[in-house]
XYZ file of C-alpha atoms in Angstrom:
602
model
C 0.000 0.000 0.000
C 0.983 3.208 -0.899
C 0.502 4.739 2.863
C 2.587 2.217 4.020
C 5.857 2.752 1.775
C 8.056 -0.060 3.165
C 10.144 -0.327 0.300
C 11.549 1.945 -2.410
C 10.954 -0.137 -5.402
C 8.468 0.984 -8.307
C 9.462 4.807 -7.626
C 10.155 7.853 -9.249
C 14.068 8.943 -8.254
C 12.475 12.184 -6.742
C 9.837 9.994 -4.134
C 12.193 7.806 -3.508
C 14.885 10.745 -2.584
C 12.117 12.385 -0.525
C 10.982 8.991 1.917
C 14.432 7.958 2.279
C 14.979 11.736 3.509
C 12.010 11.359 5.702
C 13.166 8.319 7.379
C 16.281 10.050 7.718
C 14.232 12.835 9.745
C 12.436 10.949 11.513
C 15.977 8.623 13.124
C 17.542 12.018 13.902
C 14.511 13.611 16.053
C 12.091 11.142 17.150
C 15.196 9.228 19.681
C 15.199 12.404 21.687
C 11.330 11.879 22.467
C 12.786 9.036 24.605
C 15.109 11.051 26.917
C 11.952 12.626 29.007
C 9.703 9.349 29.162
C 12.771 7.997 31.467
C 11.756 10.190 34.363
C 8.168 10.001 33.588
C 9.002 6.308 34.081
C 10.412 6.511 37.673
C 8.116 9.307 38.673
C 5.031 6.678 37.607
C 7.170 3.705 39.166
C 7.675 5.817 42.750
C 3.954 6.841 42.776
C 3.143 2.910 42.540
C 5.662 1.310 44.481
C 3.454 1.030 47.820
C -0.099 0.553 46.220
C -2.182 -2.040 46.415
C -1.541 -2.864 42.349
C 0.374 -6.362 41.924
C 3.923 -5.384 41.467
C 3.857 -7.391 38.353
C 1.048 -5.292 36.767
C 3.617 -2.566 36.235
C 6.677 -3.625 36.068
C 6.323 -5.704 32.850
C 5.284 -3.576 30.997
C 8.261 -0.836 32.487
C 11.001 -3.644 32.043
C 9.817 -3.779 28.067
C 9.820 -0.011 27.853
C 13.968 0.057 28.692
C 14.277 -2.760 26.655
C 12.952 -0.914 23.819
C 14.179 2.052 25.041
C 18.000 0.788 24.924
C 17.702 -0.871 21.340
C 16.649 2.189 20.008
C 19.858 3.727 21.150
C 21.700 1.449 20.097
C 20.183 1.797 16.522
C 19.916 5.852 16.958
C 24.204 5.771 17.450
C 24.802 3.214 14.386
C 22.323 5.614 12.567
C 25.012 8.459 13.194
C 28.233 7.014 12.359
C 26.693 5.145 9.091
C 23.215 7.076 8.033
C 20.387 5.237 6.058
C 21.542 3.830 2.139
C 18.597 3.178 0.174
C 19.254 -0.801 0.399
C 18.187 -0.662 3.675
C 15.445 1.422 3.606
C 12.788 -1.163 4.631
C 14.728 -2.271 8.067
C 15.004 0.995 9.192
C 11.300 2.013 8.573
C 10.015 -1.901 9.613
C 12.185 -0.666 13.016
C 10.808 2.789 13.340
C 7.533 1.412 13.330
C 8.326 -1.519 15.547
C 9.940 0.523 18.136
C 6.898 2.973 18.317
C 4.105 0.370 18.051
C 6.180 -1.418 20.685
C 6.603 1.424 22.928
C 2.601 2.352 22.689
C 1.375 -1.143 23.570
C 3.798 -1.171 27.201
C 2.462 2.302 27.589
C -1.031 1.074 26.816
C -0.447 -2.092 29.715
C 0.244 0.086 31.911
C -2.233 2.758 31.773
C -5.265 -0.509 32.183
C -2.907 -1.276 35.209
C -3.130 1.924 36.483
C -7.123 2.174 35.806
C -7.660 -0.654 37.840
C -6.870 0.800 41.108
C -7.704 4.813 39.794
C -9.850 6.739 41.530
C -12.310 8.694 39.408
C -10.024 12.085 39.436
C -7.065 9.659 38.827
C -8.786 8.181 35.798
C -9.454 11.902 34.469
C -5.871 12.630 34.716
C -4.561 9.343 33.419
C -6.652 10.167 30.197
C -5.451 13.413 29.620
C -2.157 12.309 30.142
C -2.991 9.818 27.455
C -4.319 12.227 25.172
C -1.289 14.718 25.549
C 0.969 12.141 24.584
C -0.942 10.426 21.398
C -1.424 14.325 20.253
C 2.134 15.001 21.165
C 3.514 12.208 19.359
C 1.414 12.989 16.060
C 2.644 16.045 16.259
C 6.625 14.930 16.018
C 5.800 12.571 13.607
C 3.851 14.760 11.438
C 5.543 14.096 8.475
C 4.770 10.428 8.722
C 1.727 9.880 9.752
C 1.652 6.184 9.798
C 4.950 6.115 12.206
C 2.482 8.648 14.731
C -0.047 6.207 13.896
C 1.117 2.655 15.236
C 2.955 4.729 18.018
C -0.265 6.222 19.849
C -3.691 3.718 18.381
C -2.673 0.759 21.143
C -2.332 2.777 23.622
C -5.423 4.313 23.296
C -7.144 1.189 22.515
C -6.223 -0.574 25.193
C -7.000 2.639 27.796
C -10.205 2.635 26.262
C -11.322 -0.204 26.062
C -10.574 -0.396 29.976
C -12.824 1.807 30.401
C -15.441 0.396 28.961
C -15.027 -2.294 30.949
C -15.838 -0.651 33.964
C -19.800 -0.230 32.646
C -19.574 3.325 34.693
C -20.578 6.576 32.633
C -17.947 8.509 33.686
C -15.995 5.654 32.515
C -17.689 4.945 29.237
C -17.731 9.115 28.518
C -13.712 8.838 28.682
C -13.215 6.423 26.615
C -15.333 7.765 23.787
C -13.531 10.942 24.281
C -10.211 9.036 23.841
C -11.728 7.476 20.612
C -13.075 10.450 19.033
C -9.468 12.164 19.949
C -7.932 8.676 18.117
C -9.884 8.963 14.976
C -9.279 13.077 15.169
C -5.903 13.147 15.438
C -5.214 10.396 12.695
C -7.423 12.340 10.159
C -5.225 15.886 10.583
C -2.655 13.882 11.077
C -2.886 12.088 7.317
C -3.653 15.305 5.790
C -0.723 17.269 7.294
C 1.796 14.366 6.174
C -0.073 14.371 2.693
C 0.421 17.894 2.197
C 3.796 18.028 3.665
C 5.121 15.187 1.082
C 3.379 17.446 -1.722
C 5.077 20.109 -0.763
C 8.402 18.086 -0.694
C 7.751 16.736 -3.872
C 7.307 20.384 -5.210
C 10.312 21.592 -3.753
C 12.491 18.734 -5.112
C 10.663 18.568 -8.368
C 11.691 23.111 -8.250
C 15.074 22.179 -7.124
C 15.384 19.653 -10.315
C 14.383 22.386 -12.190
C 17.111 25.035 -10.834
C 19.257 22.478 -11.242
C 18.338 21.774 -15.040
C 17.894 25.445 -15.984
C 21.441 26.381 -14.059
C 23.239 23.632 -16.414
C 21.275 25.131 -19.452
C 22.591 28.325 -18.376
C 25.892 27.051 -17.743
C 25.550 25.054 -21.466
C 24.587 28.735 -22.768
C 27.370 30.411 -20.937
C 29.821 27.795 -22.569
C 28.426 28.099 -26.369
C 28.726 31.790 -26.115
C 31.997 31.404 -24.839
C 33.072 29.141 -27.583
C 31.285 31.383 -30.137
C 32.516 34.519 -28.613
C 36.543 32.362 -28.594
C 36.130 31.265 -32.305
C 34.947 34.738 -33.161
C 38.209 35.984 -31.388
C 40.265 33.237 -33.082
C 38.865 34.236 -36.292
C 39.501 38.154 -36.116
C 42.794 36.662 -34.628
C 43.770 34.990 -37.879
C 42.610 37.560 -40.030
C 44.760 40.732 -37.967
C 47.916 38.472 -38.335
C 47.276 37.008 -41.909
C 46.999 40.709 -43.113
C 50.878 41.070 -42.319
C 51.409 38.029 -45.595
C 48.468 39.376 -48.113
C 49.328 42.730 -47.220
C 53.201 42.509 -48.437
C 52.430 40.962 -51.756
C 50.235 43.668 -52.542
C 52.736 46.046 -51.585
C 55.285 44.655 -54.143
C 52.924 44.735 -56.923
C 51.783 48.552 -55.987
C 55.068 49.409 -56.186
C 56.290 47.566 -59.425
C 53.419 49.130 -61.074
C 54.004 52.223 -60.526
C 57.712 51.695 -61.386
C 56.817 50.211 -64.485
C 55.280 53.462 -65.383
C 58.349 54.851 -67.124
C 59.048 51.875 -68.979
C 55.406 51.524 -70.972
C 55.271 54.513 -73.654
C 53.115 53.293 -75.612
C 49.170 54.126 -75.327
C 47.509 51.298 -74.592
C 50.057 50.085 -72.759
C 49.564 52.628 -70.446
C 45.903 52.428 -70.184
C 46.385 48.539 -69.586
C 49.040 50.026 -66.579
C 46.064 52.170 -65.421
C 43.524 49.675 -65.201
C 45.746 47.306 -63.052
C 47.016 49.698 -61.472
C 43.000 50.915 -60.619
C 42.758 47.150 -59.598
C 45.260 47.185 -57.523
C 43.990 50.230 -55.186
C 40.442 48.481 -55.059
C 41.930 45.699 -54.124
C 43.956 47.335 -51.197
C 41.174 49.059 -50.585
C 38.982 46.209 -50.239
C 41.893 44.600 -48.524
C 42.384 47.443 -45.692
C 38.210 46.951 -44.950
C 38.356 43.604 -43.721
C 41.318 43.942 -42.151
C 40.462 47.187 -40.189
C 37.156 44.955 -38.894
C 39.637 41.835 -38.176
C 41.700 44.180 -36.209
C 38.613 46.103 -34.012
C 37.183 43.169 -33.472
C 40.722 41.758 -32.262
C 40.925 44.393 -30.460
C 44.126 45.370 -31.778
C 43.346 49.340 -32.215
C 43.274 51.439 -29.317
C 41.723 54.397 -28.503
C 43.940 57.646 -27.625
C 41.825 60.568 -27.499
C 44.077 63.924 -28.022
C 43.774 67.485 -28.758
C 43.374 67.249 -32.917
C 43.608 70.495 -34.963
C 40.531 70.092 -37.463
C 41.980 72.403 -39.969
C 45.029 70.008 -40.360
C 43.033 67.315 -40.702
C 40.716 68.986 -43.469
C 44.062 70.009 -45.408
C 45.226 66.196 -45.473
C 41.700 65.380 -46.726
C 41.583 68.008 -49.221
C 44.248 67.078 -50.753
C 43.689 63.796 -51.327
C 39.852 64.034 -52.781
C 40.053 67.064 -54.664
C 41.898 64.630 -56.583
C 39.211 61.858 -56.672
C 36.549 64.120 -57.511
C 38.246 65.776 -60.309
C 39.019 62.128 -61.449
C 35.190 61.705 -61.503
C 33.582 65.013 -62.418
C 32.426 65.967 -59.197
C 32.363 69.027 -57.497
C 34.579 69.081 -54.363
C 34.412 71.656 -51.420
C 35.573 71.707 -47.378
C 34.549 73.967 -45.094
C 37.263 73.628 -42.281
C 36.891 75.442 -38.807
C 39.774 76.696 -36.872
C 38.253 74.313 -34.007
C 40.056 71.714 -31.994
C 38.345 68.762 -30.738
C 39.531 66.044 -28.180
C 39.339 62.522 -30.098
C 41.651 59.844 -31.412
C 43.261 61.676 -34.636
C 44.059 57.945 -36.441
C 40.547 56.423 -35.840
C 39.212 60.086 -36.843
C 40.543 60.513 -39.588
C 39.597 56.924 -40.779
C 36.032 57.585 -40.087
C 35.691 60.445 -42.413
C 38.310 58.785 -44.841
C 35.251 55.964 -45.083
C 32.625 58.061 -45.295
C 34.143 60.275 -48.056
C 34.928 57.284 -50.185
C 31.764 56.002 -49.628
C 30.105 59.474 -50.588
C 32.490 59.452 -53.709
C 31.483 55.770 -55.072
C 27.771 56.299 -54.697
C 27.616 60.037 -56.257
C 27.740 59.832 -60.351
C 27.290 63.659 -60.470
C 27.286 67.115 -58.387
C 29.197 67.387 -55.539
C 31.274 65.860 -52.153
C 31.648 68.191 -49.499
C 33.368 68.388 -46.391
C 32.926 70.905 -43.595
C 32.644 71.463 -39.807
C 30.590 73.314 -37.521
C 30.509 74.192 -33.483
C 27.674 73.677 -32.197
C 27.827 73.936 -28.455
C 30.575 71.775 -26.400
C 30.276 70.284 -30.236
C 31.717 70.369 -33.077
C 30.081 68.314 -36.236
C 32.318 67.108 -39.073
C 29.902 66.526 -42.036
C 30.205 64.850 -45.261
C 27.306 66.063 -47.452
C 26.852 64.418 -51.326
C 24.346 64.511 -53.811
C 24.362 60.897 -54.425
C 22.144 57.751 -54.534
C 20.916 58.339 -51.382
C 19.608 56.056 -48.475
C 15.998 54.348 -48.736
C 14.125 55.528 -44.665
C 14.409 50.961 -44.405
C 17.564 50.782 -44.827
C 19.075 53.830 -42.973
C 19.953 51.250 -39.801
C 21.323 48.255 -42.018
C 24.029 50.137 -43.696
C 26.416 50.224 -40.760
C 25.776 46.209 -41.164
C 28.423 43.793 -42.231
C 28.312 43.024 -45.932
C 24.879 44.925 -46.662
C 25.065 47.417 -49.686
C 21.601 49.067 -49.824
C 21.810 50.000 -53.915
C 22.652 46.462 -55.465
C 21.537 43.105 -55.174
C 24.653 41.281 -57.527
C 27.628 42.475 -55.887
C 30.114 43.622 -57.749
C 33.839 44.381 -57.265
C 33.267 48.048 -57.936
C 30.888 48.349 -55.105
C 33.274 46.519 -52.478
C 32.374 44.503 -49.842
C 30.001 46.518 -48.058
C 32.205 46.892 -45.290
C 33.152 50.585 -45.538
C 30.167 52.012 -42.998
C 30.645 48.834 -40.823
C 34.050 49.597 -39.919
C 32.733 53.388 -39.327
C 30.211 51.764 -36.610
C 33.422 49.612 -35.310
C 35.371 52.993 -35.073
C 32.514 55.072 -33.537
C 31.983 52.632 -30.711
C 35.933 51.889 -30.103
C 36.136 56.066 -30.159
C 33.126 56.616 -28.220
C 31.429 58.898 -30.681
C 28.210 59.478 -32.619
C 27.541 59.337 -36.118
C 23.966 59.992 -37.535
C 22.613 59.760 -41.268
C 20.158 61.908 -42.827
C 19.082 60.991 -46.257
C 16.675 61.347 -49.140
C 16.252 58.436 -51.723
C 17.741 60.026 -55.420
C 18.759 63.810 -53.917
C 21.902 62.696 -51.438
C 23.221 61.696 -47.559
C 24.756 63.334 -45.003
C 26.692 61.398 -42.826
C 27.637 63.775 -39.598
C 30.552 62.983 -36.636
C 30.113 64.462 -33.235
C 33.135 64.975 -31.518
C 33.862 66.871 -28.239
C 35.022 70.716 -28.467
C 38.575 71.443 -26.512
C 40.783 74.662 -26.386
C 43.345 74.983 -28.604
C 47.062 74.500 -28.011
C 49.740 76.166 -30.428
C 50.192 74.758 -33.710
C 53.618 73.380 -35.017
C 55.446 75.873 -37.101
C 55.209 76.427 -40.866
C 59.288 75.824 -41.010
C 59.086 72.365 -39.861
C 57.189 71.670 -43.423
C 59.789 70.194 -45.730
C 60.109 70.404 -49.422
C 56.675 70.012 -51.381
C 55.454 67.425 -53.963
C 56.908 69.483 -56.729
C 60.296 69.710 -55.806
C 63.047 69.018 -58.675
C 63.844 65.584 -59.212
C 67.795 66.157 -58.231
C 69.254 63.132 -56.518
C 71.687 65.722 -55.035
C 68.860 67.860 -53.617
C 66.550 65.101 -52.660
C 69.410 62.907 -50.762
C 69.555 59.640 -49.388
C 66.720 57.225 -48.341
C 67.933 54.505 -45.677
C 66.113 51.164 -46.627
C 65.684 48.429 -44.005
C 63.395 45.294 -45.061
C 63.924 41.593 -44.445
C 62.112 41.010 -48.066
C 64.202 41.464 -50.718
C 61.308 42.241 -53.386
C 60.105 44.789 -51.154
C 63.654 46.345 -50.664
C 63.967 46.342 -54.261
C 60.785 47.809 -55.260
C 60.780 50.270 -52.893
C 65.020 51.350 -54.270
C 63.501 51.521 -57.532
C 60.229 53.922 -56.901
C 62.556 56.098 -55.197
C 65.473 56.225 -57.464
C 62.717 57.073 -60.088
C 61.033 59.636 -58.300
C 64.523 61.314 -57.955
C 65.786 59.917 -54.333
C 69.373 57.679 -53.734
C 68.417 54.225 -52.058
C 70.708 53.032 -49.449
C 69.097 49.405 -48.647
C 70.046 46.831 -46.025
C 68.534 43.464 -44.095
C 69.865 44.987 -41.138
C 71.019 47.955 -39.844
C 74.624 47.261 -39.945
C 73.857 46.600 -43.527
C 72.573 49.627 -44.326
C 75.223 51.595 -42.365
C 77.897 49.859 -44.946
C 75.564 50.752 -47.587
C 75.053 54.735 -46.782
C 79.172 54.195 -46.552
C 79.390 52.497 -50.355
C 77.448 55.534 -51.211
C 79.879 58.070 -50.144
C 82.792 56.175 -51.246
C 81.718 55.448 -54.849
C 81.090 59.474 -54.875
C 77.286 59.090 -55.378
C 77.012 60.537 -52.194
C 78.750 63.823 -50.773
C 81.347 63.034 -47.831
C 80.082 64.620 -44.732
C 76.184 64.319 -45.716
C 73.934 62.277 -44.018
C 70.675 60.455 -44.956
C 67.407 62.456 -45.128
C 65.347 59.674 -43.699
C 65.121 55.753 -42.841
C 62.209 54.023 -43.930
C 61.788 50.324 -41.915
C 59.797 47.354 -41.849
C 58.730 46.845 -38.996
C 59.377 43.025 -38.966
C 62.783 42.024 -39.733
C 62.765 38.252 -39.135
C 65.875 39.070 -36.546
C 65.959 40.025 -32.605
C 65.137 43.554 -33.430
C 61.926 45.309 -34.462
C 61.902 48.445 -37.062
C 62.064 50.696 -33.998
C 65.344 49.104 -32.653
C 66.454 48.934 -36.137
C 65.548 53.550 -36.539
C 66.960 53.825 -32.857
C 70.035 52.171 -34.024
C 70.104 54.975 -37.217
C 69.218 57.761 -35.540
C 72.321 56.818 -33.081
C 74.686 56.652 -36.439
C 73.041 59.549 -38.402
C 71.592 62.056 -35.337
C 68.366 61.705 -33.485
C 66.939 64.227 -35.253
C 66.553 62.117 -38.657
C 63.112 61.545 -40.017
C 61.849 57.591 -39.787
C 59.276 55.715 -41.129
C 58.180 52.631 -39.885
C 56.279 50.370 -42.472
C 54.356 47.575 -41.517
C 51.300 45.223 -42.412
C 50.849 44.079 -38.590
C 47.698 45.692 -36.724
C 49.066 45.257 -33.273
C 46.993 47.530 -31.208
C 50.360 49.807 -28.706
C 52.495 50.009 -32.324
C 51.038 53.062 -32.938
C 51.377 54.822 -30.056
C 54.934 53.535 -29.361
C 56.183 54.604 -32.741
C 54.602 58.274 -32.014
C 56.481 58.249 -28.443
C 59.756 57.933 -30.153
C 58.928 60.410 -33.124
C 58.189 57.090 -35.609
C 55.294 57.771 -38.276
C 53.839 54.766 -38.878
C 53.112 53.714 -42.405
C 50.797 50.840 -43.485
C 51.231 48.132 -45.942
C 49.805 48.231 -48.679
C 51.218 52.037 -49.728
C 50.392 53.930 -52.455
C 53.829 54.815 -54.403
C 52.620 58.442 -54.625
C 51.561 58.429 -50.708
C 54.932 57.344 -50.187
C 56.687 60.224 -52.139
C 54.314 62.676 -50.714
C 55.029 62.071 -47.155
C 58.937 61.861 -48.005
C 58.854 65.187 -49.257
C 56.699 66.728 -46.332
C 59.295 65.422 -44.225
C-alpha cells in the first residue's frame, strides 16, 4: 500500500529521494522523544511502588519499555556514524515502526494497570495524560503519519477499552472521548503528512528544475563562450594574416608604378592604369576587412588627443580634390579653426570611409566636407548629392556586408564593409555618427566629436620640401632602406630612385650603415652628408623590431633624422609607441605616390 511505503521499489528517483529523507528525519529527532519518558518512568514507578496494584502489573510492561528504550539507542548511534543507504530502507522504517508500536502497547499495559486501582479524578488525569501524549507524538511525527499512527492507536485502545469495561458513565464518557481524539488526530494527522510530502515533492521537483535550468545556463554560458573564442580566433587569424596578403600587394603597388616609365606606348599605359586601378580596389577592399579583423581583435586602441581640425581637413583636401576631379564631381571643405579632443588615427579613418563612400555612390554634383561648433560640439559633415539612403535601410548600412543599392555584388561596389568599420570605429572612439538621407537627392553622414581649447600649432618651417620639388638626386638625398624582403627592398630602391631619391638598402642595420658608406665612397654621395630619412619594416625576421632597427640609425646619423616605420601588422600599442619615439607609422599596402608625398613633407 501506498501509505505504508516499506520499500523503495516501483518509484520515481524524486519519491524515492524524498521517503528515504524522511526516514532520515524521523531517526535524527524522534530518539530524543525518549530522553523525558525515562523520568516520567520513575516518577510513575515511585507513585506505585506502595499501592495495592500487583507489582507485576507494572513492572512488565516498564522492564519492556527500557528494553525498547536501549535498542533504540543502540540503533539511533549506528544511525550516526553510518546514516540510512537506500538498500536498507525497509529495516530501518520496519524498526521505526516496531519501536513505536512497541513502545505504545507497554504504555497502553500500563495505563489498564493503572485504571484498575484509579480513583475517578485519577482516571481523568490518566486520560489526559494519554491524550497529551498520542497528540504530542502525532505532532513529532507529522511528516509520517503512519509512524504517529502505530505509536499512539494501542495505547489508546487498550485505555479505552478499559474503560469500557468498567460499565460506569464517567468511565464509558472517557473512553469515547479518547476514541473520538484517536480517529481526530489520525485524520489531521494524514492530511498534514499528505500535504507536507506534496510540498516536498514540489520543492524537489523546483530544485530539479534550478538544477536543469542552471546547467542550461551554464551550457549557454559555454556556447557563447566558444562562439565569442572562435569569433576571437577568427579576427585573430585575419589581424595576423593581413601582415602576408598585405606585403604581396605592396610589391605589386610598387612595381606598377615603377613600371610606369618603362610603358610609352598608349595602350600600354591604359592597360598600366587599369591594373594599377585594380590594384587600389583591391587594397582598398583589402584594408576593410582587415580594419574589422583588427577592431574586433581588439588590436586598435583608442587615444583621445587634442586634434587640430583644420590640419586634418588640409590632409583630406588634398587627397579628394583629386578623386573628384578624377570623376567630375564638385569638391568643397569647409574647415573650422576648431580643436576637438578625439583619437586623430581612428578620426581621420572615419571620415576617410565616409568620403569614399560618398564618392562611389555620387555619379554627379558634388562631395563636401565641412565642420561646424555647435555647443561643447563640433560636427564634421560629409554632405553628397548621391544615390541616397531608402528611410528601411538607414539602420542596415552600418551592417556587415549589406550594400543598400545592389543586389549582384560587384567588385566596384566593395564589400560593403566601408560604414561597418565606421560603426566599429565610432563605438571603439566613443562617438556618434547619424545619417540623414533622401532616396535620389543625397546623404549626409555627420561625426560628433567633443570641443577642446586649442594649443599652439607646429610651425610652418618644420614643413619640408613640397610634392613638386626638382627631381635632383643631389637635392633630394639619401633614403635609408631596411626590409627583411628582398622584393620589397627592391621595389621600394627603384620607386625612389625614379622619383629622384638615392636608395641606401640593407637586411639589417649594420647593412645599411655599410651601404650609406658604399654611397659616399663610390662618390654618389657627398662626404660629410647624411641620410634624409630611414624608412623600416617593422618586422625584420631578426631580434630587433623596425624601432630598434631607426633607434640604431638615428644613433649613427643624429636623433633628429626623419623615420618611417612600415608595416602590415595591426598590433593595437604600435602606434602609439612609434609616435612616443617620433616614428610615423606607415601601413602596408602604400600607395607609391603616398609614399613620395610624405617623403617630401618630411
Amino acid at each position: 500500500m501506498s501509505w505504508w511505503r516499506g520499500s523503495l521499489k516501483g518509484l520515481a528517483p524524486i519519491e524515492s529521494r524524498i521517503d528515504l529523507q524522511l526516514l532520515q528525519d524521523s531517526w535524527r529527532i524522534t530518539p530524543g522523544s525518549v530522553l523525558p519518558q525515562i523520568p516520567a518512568l520513575l516518577l510513575l514507578a515511585w507513585m506505585v511502588k506502595d499501592s495495592p496494584l500487583p507489582r507485576w502489573h507494572w513492572v512488565a510492561p516498564a522492564i519492556g519499555l527500557l528494553i525498547v528504550w536501549a535498542v533504540v539507542g543502540l540503533m539511533a548511534r549506528r544511525f550516526q556514524r553510518f546514516g540510512i543507504a537506500a538498500s536498507g530502507y525497509r529495516t530501518w522504517r520496519a524498526t521505526l515502526v516496531g519501536w513505536h508500536l512497541l513502545q505504545s502497547v507497554f504504555w497502553g499495559l500500563m495505563g489498564v494497570a493503572l485504571l484498575s486501582v484509579a480513583t475517578p479524578s485519577w482516571k481523568m488525569s490518566l486520560v489526559a495524560a494519554v491524550v497529551v501524549y498520542g497528540y504530542t507524538l502525532m505532532l513529532v511525527l507529522v511528516h509520517d503519519w503512519i509512524v504517529g499512527f502505530f505509536g499512539s492507536f494501542p495505547l489508546l485502545l487498550l485505555v479505552s477499552a478499559r474503560l469500557l469495561v468498567d460499565h460506569e458513565d464517567s468511565s464509558v464518557y472517557l473512553a469515547v472521548v479518547l476514541l473520538l481524539s484517536m480517529i481526530t488526530c489520525m485524520f489531521i494527522s494524514s492530511g498534514i503528512s499528505r500535504r507536507l510530502r506534496e510540498g516536498a515533492l514540489l520543492r524537489h521537483e523546483n530544485a530539479a528544475l534550478v538544477l536543469q535550468l542552471r546547467h542550461e545556463i551554464n551550457q549557454v554560458t559555454l556556447a557563447k563562450a566558444l562562439a565569442e573564442g572562435a569569433d576571437r580566433q577568427k579576427s585573430e587569424f585575419f589581424a595576423a594574416a593581413s601582415h602576408d596578403l598585405r606585403q604581396p600587394l605592396h610589391v605589386m603597388m610598387l612595381l606598377t608604378n615603377a613600371l610606369t616609365p618603362w610603358v610609352p606606348q598608349a595602350e600600354g599605359q591604359d592597360l598600366l592604369s587599369k591594373i594599377s586601378t585594380s590594384l587600389r580596389s583591391l587594397s582598398t577592399l583589402f584594408e576593410r576587412m582587415f580594419d574589422v579583423a583588427s577592431i574586433d581583435a581588439e588590436r586598435v586602441e583608442h587615444q583621445p588627443q587634442a586634434l587640430a581640425l583644420s590640419t586634418l581637413y588640409r590632409r583630406l583636401d588634398h587627397e579628394f580634390a583629386v578623386l573628384c576631379a578624377n570623376k567630375g564631381l564638385s569638391w568643397q571643405v569647409d574647415a573650422t579653426d576648431a580643436w576637438v579632443q578625439a583619437d586623430p588615427h581612428i578620426t581621420e579613418r572615419i571620415l576617410r570611409n565616409l568620403l569614399n563612400n560618398a564618392v562611389r555612390y555620387t555619379h554627379q554634383g558634388q562631395v563636401r566636407l565641412r565642420a561646424r561648433v555647435r555647443g561643447r560640439w563640433v560636427l564634421c559633415q560629409v554632405w553628397d548629392s548621391g544615390v541616397g539612403v531608402a528611410p528601411e535601410h538607414r539602420e542596415r548600412i552600418f551592417d556587415d556586408y549589406f550594400q543598400a543599392h545592389t543586389t549582384a555584388r560587384r567588385s566596384g561596389e566593395g564589400l560593403g564593409l566601408g560604414l561597418a568599420v565606421v560603426r566599429r570605429l565610432a563605438r571603439l572612439g566613443r562617438v556618434q555618427v547619424t545619417v540623414r538621407s533622401k532616396l535620389g537627392r543625397g546623404s549626409c553622414f555627420s561625426l560628433r566629436l567633443p570641443l577642446r581649447e586649442a594649443i599652439a600649432a607646429p610651425s610652418p618651417n618644420s614643413v619640408g620640401v613640397s610634392q613638386d620639388a626638382p627631381k635632383d638626386p643631389n637635392q633630394r638625398g639619401v633614403v635609408v632602406l631596411i626590409d627583411d624582403e628582398p622584393q620589397v627592398l627592391d621595389s621600394m630602391a627603384l620607386v625612389l630612385r625614379q622619383n629622384g631619391w638615392q636608395a641606401a638598402t640593407g637586411h639589417t642595420p649594420d647593412l645599411a650603415v655599410e651601404a650609406v658608406a658604399a654611397l659616399q665612397t663610390s662618390g654618389e654621395m657627398p662626404l660629410g652628408d647624411l641620410p634624409v630619412a630611414v624608412i623600416s619594416d617593422y618586422r625584420l625576421g631578426l631580434s630587433i623590431t623596425g624601432l630598434e632597427a631607426i633607434a640604431q640609425l638615428r644613433y649613427e646619423f643624429g636623433e633628429d633624422l626623419p623615420a618611417f616605420l612600415l608595416t602590415a601588422d595591426a598590433t593595437a600599442d604600435l602606434g602609439s609607441q612609434a609616435a612616443s619615439v617620433g616614428v610615423t607609422l606607415l601601413r602596408k599596402p602604400l600607395n607609391p605616390s603616398e609614399l613620395i608625398r610624405i617623403l617630401d613633407a618630411a
